[in-house]
CSV table of C-alpha atoms in Angstrom, one decimal:
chain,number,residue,atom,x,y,z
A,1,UNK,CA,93.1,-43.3,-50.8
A,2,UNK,CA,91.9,-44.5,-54.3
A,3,UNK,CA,88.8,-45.4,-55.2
A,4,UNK,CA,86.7,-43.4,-52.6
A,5,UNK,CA,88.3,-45.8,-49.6
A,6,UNK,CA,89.9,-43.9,-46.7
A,7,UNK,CA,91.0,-44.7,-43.2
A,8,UNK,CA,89.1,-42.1,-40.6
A,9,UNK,CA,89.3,-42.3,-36.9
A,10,UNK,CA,88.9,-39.9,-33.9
A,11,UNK,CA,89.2,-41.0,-30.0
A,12,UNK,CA,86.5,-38.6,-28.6
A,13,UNK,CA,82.8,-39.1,-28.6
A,14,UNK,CA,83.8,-40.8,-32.5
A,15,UNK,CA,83.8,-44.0,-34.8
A,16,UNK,CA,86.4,-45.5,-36.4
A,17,UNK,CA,85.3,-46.0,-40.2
A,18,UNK,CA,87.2,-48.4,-42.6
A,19,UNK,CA,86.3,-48.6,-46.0
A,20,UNK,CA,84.2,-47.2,-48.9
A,21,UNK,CA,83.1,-43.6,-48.1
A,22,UNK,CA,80.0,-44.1,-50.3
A,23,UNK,CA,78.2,-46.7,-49.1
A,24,UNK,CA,75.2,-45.8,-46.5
A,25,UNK,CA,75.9,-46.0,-42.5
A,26,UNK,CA,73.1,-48.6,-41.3
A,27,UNK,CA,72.2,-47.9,-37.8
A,28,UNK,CA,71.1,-50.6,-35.2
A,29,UNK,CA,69.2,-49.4,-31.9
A,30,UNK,CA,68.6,-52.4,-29.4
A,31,UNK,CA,68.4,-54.8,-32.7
A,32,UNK,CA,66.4,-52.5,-34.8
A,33,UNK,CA,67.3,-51.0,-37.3
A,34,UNK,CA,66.9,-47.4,-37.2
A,35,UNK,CA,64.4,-46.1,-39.1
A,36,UNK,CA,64.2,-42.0,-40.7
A,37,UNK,CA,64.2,-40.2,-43.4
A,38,UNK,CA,67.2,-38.5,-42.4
A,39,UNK,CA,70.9,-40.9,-43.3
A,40,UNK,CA,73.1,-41.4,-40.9
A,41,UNK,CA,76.2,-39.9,-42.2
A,42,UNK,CA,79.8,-39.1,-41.1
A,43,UNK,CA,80.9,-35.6,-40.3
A,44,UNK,CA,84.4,-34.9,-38.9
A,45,UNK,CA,85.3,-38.4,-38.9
A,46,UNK,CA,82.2,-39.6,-36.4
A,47,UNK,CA,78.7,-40.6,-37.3
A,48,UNK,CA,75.7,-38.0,-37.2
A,49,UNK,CA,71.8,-39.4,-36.9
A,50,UNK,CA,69.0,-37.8,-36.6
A,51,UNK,CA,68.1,-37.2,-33.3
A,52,UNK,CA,64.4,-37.7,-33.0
A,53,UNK,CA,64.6,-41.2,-34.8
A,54,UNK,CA,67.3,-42.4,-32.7
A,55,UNK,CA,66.3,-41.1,-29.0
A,56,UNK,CA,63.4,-42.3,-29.7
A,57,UNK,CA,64.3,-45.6,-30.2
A,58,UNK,CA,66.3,-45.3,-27.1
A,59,UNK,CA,63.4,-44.8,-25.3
A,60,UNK,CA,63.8,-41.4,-24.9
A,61,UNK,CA,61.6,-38.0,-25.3
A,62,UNK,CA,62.8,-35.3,-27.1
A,63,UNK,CA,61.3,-31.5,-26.6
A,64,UNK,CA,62.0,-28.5,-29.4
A,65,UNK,CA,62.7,-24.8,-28.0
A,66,UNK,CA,62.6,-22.8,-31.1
A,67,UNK,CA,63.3,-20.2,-29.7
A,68,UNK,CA,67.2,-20.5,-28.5
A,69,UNK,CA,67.0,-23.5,-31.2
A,70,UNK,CA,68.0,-26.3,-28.2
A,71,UNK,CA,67.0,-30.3,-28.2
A,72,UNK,CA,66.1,-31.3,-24.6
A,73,UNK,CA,66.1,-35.5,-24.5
A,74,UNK,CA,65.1,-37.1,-21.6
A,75,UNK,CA,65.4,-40.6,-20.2
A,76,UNK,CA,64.4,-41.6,-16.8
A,77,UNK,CA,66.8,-38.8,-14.8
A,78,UNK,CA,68.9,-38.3,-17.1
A,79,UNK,CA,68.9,-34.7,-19.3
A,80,UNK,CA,70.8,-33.8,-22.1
A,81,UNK,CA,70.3,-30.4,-23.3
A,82,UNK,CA,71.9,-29.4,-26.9
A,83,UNK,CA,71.7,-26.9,-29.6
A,84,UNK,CA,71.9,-26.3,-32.9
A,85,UNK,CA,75.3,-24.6,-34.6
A,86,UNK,CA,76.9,-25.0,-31.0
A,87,UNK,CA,79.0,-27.4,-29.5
A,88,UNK,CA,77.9,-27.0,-25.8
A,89,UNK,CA,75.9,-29.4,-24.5
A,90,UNK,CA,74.7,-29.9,-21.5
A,91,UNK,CA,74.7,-34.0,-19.3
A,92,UNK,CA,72.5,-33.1,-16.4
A,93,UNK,CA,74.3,-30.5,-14.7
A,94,UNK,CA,77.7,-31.1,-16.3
A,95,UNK,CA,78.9,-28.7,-19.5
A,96,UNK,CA,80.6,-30.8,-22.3
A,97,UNK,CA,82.2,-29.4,-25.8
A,98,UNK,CA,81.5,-31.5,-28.7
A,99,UNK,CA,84.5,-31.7,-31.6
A,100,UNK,CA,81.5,-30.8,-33.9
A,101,UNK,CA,78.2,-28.6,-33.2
A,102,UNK,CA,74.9,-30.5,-34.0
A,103,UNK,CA,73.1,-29.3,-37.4
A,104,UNK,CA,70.0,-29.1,-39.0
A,105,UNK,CA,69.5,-31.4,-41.9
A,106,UNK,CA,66.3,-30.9,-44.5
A,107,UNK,CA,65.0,-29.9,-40.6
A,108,UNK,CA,66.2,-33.0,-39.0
A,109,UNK,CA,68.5,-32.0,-36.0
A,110,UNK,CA,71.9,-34.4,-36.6
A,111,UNK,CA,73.8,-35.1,-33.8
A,112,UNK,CA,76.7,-37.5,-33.0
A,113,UNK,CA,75.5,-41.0,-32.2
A,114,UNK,CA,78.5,-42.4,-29.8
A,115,UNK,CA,77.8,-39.1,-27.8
A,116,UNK,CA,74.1,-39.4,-27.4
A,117,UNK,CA,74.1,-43.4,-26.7
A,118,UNK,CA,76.7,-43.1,-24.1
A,119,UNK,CA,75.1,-40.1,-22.5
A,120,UNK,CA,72.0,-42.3,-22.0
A,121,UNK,CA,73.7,-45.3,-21.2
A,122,UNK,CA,73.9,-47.4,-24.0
A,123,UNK,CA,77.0,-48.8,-25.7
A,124,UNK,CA,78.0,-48.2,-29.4
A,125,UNK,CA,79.7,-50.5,-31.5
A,126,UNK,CA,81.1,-49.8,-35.5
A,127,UNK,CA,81.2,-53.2,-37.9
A,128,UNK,CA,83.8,-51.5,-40.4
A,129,UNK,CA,83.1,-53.9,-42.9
A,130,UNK,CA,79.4,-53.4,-43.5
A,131,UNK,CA,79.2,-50.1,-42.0
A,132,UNK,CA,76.9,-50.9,-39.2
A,133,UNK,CA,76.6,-49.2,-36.1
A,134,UNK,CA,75.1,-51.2,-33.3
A,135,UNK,CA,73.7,-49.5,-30.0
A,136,UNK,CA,73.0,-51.7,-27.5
């Protein structure tokens, strides 16, 4: 559309966005808003955070493997295992395929917000008009 305002949407693991492409994604964890260097952002029509910042906020631990580049979060039982540059990931002892891989960011592993909150339990809400994301 004109004017930098397009109408994106996709029905797995994404958010529906309305509206001016420029303005920042504001993320809300539990009624906090999320605080990083790294911006939310969308990718592939769904919104990427980083994923320290946010799991943490979730109440979750995170652990690095540099060495086959995979994210390990952790909250109570449940395990998410993901890498970078892949779209495997790994729900306990299920295999899922993401419709885009997670990234590194100015070192800040992105990954796809609805995916992550759901995978821990939480629920994830978009507020087209001021670009808000609420987990709750």
């Amino acid at each position: 559309m004109a004017n930098g305002t397009s109408i994106v949407a996709s029905n797995t693991f994404g958010i529906m966005a309305i509206g001016d492409e420029n303005r920042p994604i504001t993320v809300f964890v539990r009624g906090t808003r999320l605080n990083s260097e790294a911006e939310a952002s969308l990718v592939n029509s769904q919104t990427f955070v980083p994923l320290r910042a946010t799991a943490t906020a979730l109440g979750a631990n995170v652990q690095w493997n540099g060495e086959d580049r995979s994210v390990k979060v952790t909250l109570a039982e449940q395990v998410i295992t993901l890498w970078i540059d892949r779209q495997q990931v790994k729900v306990g002892e299920e295999h899922f395929l993401l419709e885009t891989a997670p990234f590194l960011r100015d070192e800040h592993t992105m990954v796809p917000l609805r995916f992550l909150s759901q995978a821990l339990g939480y629920e994830v809400d978009w507020d087209p008009v001021n670009r808000f994301v609420h987990v709750r």
